[in-house]
CSV table of C-alpha atoms in Angstrom, one decimal:
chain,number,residue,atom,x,y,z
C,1,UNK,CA,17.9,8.3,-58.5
C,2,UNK,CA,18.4,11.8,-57.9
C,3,UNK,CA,15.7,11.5,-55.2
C,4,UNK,CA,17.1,9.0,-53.5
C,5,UNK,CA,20.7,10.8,-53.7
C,6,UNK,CA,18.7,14.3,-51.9
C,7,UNK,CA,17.0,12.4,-49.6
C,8,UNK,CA,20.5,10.8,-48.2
C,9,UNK,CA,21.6,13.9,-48.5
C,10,UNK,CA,19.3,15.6,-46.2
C,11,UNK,CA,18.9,12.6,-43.8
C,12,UNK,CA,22.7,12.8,-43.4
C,13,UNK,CA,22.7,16.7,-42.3
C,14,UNK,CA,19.5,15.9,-40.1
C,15,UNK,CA,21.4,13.5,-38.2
C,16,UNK,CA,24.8,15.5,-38.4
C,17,UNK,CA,22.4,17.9,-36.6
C,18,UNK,CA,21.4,15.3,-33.6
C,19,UNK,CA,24.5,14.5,-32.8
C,20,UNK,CA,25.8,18.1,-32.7
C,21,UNK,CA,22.8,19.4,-30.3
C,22,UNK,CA,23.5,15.9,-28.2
C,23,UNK,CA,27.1,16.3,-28.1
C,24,UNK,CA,26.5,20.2,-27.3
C,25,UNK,CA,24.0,19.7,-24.6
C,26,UNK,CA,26.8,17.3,-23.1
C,27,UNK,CA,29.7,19.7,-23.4
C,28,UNK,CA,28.5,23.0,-22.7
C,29,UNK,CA,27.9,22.1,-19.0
C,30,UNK,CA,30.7,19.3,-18.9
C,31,UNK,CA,28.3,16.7,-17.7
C,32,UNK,CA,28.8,13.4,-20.3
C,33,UNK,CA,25.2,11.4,-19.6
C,34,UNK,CA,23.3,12.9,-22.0
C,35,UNK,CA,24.9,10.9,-24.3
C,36,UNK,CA,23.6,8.1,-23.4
C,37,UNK,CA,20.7,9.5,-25.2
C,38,UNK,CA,21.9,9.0,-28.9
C,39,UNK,CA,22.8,5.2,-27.8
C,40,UNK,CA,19.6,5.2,-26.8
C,41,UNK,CA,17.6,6.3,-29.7
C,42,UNK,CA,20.5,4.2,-32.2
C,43,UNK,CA,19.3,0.8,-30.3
C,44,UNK,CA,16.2,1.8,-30.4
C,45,UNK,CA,14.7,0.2,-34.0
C,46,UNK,CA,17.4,-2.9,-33.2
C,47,UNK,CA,14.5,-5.1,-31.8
C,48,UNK,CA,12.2,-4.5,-34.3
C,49,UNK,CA,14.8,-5.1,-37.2
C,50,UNK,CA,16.3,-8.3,-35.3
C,51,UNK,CA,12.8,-10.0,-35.1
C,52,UNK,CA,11.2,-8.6,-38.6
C,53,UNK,CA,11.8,-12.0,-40.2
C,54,UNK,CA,10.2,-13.8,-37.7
C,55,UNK,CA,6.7,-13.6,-38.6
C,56,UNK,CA,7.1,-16.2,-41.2
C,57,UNK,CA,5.6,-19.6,-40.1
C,58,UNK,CA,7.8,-23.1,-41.2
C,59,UNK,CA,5.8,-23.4,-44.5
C,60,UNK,CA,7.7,-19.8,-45.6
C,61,UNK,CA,4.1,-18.2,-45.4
C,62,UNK,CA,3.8,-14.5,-44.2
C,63,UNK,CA,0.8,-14.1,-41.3
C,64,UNK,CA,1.3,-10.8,-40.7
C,65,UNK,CA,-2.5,-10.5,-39.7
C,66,UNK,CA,-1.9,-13.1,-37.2
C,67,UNK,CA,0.9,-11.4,-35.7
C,68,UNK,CA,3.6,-13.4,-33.5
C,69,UNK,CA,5.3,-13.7,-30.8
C,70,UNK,CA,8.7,-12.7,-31.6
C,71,UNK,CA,7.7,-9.6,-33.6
C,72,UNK,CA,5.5,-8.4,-30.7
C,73,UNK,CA,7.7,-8.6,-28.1
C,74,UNK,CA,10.3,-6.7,-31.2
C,75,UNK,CA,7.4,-3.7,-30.8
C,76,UNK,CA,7.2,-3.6,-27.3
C,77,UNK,CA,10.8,-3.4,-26.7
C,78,UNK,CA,11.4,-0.7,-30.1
C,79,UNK,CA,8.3,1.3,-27.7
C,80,UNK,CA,10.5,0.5,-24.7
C,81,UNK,CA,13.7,2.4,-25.7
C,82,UNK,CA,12.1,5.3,-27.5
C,83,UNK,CA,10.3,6.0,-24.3
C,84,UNK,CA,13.6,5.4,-22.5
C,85,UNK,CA,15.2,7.8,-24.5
C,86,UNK,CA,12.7,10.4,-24.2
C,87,UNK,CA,12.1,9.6,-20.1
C,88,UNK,CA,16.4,9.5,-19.4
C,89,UNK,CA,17.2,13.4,-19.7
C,90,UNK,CA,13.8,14.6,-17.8
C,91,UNK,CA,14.5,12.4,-15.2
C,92,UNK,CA,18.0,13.1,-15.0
C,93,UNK,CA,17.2,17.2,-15.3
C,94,UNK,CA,13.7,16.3,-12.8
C,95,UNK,CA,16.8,15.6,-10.0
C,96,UNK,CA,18.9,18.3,-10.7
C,97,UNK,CA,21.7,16.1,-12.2
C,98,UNK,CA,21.9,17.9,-15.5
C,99,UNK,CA,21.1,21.1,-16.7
C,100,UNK,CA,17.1,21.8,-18.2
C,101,UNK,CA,19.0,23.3,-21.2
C,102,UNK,CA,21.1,20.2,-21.9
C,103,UNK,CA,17.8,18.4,-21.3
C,104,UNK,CA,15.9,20.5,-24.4
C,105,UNK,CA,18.9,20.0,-26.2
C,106,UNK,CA,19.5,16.5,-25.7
C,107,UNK,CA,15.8,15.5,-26.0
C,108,UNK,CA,15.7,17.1,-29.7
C,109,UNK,CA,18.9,16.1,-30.8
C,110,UNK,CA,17.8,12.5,-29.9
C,111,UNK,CA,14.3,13.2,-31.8
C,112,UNK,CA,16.4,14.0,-35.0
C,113,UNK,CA,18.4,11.1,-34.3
C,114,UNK,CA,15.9,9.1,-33.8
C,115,UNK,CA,13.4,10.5,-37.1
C,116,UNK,CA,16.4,10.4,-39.1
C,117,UNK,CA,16.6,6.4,-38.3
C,118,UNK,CA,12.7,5.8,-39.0
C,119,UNK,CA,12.8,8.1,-42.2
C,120,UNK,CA,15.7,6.1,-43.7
C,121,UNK,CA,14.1,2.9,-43.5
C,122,UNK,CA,10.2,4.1,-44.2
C,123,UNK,CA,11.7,5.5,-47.6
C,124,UNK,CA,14.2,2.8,-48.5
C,125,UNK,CA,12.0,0.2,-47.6
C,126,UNK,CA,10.6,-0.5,-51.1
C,127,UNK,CA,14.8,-1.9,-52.4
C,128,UNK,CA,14.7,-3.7,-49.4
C,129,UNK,CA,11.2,-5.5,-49.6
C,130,UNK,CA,12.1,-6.3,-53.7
C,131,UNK,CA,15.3,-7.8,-52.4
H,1,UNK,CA,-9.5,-9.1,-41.3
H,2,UNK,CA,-10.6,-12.9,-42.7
H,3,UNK,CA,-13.9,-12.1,-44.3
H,4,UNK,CA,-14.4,-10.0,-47.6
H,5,UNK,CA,-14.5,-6.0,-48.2
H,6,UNK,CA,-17.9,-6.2,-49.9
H,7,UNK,CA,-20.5,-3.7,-50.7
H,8,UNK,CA,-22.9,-5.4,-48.1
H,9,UNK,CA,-21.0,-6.2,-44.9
H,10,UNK,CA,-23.2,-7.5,-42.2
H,11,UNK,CA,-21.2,-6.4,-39.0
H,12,UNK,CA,-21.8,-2.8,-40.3
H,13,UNK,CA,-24.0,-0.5,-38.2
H,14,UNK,CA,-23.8,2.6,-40.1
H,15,UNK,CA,-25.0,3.4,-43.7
H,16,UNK,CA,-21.4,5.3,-44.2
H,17,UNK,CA,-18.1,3.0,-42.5
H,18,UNK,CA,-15.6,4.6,-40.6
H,19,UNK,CA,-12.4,5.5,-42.0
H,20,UNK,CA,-11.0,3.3,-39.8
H,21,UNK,CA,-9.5,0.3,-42.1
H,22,UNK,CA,-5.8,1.6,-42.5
H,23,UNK,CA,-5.6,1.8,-38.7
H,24,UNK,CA,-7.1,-1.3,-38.0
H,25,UNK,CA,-5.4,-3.3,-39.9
H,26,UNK,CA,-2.5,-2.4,-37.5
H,27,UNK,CA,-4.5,-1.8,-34.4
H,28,UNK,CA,-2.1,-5.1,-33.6
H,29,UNK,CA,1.0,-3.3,-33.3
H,30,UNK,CA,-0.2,-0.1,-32.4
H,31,UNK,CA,-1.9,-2.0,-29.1
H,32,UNK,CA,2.4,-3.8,-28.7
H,33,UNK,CA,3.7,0.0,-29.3
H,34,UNK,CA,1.2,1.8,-26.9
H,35,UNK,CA,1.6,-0.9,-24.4
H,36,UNK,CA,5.9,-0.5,-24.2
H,37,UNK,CA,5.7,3.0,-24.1
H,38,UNK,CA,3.0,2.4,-21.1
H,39,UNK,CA,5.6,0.4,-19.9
H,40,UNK,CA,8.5,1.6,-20.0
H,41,UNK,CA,6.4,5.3,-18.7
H,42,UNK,CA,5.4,3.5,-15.5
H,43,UNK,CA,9.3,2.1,-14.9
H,44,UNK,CA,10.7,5.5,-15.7
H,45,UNK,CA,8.0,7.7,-13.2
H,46,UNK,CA,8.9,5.4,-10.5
H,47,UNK,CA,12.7,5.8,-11.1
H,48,UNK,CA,12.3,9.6,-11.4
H,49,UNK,CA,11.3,9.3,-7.7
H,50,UNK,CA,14.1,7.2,-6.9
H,51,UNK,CA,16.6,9.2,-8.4
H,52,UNK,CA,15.1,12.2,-7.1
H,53,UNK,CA,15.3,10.7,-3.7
H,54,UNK,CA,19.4,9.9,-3.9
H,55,UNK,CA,19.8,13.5,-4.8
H,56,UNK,CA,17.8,14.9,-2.0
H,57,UNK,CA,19.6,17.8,-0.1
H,58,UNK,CA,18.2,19.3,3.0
H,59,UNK,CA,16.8,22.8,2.3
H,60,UNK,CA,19.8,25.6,1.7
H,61,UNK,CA,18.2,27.6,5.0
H,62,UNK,CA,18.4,25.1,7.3
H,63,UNK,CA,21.9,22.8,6.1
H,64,UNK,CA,21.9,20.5,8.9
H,65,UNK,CA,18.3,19.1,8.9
H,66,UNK,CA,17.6,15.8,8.4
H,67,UNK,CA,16.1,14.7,4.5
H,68,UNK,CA,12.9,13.4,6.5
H,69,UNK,CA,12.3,10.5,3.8
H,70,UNK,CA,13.5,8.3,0.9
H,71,UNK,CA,12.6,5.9,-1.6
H,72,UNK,CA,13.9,2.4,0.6
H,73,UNK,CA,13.0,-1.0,-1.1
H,74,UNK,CA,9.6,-1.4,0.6
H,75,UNK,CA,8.7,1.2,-2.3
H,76,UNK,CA,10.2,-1.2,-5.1
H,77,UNK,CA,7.7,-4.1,-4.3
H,78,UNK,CA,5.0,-3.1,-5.6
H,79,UNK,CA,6.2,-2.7,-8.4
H,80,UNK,CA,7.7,-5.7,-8.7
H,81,UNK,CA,4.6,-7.0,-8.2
H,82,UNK,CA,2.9,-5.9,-10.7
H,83,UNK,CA,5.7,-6.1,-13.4
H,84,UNK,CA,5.8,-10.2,-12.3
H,85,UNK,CA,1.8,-9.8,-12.4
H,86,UNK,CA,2.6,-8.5,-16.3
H,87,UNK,CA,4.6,-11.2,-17.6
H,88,UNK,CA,2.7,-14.1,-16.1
H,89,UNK,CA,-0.7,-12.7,-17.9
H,90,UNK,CA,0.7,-12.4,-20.8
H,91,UNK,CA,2.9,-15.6,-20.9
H,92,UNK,CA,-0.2,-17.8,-20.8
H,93,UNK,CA,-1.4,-19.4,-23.8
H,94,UNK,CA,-4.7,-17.3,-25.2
H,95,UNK,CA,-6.1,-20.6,-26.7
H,96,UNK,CA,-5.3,-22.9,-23.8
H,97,UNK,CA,-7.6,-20.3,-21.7
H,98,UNK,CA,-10.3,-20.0,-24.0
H,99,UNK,CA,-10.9,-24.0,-23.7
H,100,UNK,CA,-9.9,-24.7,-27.4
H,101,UNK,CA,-7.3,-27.1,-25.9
H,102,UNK,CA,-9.9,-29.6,-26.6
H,103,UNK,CA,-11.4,-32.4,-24.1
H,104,UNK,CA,-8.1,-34.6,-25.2
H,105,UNK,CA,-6.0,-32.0,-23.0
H,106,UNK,CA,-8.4,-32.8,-20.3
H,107,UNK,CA,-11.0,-29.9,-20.2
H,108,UNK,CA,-12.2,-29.3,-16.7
H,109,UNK,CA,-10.9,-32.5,-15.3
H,110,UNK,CA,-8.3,-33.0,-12.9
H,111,UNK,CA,-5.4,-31.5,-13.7
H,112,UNK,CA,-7.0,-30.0,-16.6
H,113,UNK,CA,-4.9,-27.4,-18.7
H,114,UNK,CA,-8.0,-24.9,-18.9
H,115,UNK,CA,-8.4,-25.1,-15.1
H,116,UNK,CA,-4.7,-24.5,-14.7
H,117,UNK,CA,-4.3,-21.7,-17.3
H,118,UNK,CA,-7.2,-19.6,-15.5
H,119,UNK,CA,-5.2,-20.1,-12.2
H,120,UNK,CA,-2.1,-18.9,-13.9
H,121,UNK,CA,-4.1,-16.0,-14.9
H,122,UNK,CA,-5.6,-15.2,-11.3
H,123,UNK,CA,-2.1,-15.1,-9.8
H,124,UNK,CA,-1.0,-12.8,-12.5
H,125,UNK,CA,-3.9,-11.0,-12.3
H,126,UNK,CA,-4.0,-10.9,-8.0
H,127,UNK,CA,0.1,-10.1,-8.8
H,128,UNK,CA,-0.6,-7.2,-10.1
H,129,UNK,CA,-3.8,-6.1,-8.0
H,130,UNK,CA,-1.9,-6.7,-5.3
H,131,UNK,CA,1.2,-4.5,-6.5
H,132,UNK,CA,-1.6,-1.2,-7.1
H,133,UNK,CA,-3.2,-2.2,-3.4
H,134,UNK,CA,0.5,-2.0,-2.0
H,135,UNK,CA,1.3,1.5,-3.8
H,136,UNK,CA,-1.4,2.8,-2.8
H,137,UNK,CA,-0.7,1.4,1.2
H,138,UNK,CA,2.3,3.2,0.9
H,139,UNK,CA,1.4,5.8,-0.4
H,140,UNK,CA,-0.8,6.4,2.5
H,141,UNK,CA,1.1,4.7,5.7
H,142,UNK,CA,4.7,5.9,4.8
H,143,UNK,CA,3.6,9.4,2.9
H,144,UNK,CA,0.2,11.2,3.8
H,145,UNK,CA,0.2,9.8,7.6
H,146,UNK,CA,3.5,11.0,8.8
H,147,UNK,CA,2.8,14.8,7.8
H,148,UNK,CA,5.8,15.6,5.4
H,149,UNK,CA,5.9,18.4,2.6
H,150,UNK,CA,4.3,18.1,-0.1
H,151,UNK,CA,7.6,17.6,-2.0
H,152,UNK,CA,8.1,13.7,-0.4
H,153,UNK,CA,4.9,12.9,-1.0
H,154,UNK,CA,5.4,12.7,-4.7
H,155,UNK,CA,7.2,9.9,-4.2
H,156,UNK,CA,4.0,7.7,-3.2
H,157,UNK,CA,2.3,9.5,-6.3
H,158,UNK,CA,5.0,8.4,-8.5
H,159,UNK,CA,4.7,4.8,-6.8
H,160,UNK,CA,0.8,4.7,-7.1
H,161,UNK,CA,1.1,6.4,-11.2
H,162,UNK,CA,3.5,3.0,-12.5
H,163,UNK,CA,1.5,0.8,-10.7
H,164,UNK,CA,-1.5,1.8,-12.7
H,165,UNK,CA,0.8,2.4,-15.7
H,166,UNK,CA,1.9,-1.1,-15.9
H,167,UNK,CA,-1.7,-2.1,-15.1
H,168,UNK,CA,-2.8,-0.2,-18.3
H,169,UNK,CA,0.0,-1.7,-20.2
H,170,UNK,CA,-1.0,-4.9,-19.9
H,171,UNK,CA,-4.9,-4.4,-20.3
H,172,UNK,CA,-3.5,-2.6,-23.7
H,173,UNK,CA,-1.7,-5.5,-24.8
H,174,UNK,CA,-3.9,-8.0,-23.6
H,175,UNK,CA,-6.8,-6.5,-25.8
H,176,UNK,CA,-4.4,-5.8,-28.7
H,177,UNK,CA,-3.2,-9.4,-29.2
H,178,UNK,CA,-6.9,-10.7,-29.3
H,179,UNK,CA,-7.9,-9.2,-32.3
H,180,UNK,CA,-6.8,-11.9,-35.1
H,181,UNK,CA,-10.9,-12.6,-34.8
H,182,UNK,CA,-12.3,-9.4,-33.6
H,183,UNK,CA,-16.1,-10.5,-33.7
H,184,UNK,CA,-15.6,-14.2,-32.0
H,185,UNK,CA,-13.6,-12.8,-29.2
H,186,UNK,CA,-15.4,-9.6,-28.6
H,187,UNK,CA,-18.4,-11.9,-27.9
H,188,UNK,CA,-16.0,-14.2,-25.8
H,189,UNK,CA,-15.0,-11.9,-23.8
């Protein structure tokens, strides 16, 4: 339990992190679409999360071998974002719109963000399997 | 994936496997992943251009030039192209075109569901050969020909790269979904 209670711990100051060098890389050079980076990387597990349960067949039977439909196209848009999120700010900086700086910034931050999200679920996804 | 991790297994080539089996066991997903990033890489390379091109000043010595080029929509067909291409391949039913339908569906015949599945899959696959032949016209008629800097002509590069990206993305999730039966279809196909 104590583990559990460091691990939240740390996850939590990780992501305080993220959002600091996001919100940083936005307002040091006044320029507010970086932010669209941390939406970016919180949507980002949505699809896969929304279409987990889908897998199951109407007999209740789990063909995860198989693979379907609904969790595929789940992936592929998860893949999507994440590239989204990493393409948005050196695109944005490519064209001159926002600093290179607030680029670096906003592209780690995002990472965190983004590692924070996956870590949480890959080691709290034992309670939620048993539940 | 269906048959049993014995000692003896005859598909092996090799005295000593390779440590493969964690990875495919979820070559599946990983093939979905790989081809979204592919995807989404090939939509974002093209619209680096395009932005690029909106924000495209004349050079500082010379303020009252002319920007010689831009990204118009000529250079968003082919992509479209292909991206249409995409989702018609991989909207067809896999068993449908491997003629498991069975002769009640009507086989060959006329109207015939095989015959009209592998014509769904030539357009999508002409869709999207099509969209990389059109890049790459542009590319050359509206980039290399007319003698610009080298600066403009990236945006023909960038055109020709997501063509091929999304081309790659669907040939990676085309050959990740078939491998529920790796040794059937890898002698199918």
């Amino acid at each position: 339990m104590a583990a559990g209670l460091k691990t939240v711990i740390l996850l939590s100051f990780v992501l305080a992190v993220g959002f600091l060098l996001v919100i940083l890389s936005c307002a040091l050079w006044a320029n507010w679409l970086p932010l669209l980076v941390a939406l970016t990387f919180v949507l980002a597990p949505l699809p896969n999360a929304l279409f987990r349960n889908c897998s199951t067949d109407d007999f209740g039977a789990a063909d995860y071998a198989e693979g379907s439909g609904p969790v595929d196209l789940g992936n592929f848009m998860t893949a999507c974002i994440v590239v989204t999120g990493f393409a948005l700010p050196l695109v944005l900086a490519h064209s001159g719109v926002i600093h290179p700086m607030a680029c670096v910034m906003s592209i780690v931050g995002g990472g965190l963000v983004y590692g924070t999200i996956l870590s949480y679920t890959a080691v709290f996804r034992q309670d939620a399997d048993e539940f | 994936m269906s048959l049993p991790r014995a000692a003896y297994d005859p598909r092996r080539v090799c005295v000593i496997p390779f440590p493969v089996a964690p990875l495919l066991r979820n070559k599946r997903a990983i093939g979905v992943y790989a081809a979204g990033a592919l995807f989404a890489m090939a939509q974002w390379l093209f619209l680096d251009a395009a932005i690029l091109s909106a924000h495209a000043r004349p050079p500082p010595d010379a303020p009252y030039d002319e920007v010689p080029v831009h990204v118009t929509f000529v250079d968003w067909i082919p992509g479209i192209c292909s991206t249409l291409g995409m989702l018609v391949v991989n909207l067809i039913n896999r068993e449908r075109l491997m003629g498991e339908g069975g002769m009640s569906l009507g086989g060959w015949g006329e109207g015939g569901v095989v015959w009209r599945a592998r014509l769904f899959l030539f357009l999508g696959f002409a869709l999207m050969a099509g969209g990389l032949a059109g890049s790459v016209t542009i590319l050359v008629l509206k980039y290399i020909l007319p003698d610009y800097p080298d600066k403009y002509e990236y945006y023909g590069v960038a055109n020709v790269a997501q063509n091929v990206c999304i081309m790659l993305s669907a040939v990676v999730l085309w050959l990740g979904q078939n491998t529920q039966g790796e040794y059937e279809y890898r002698l199918a196909l």
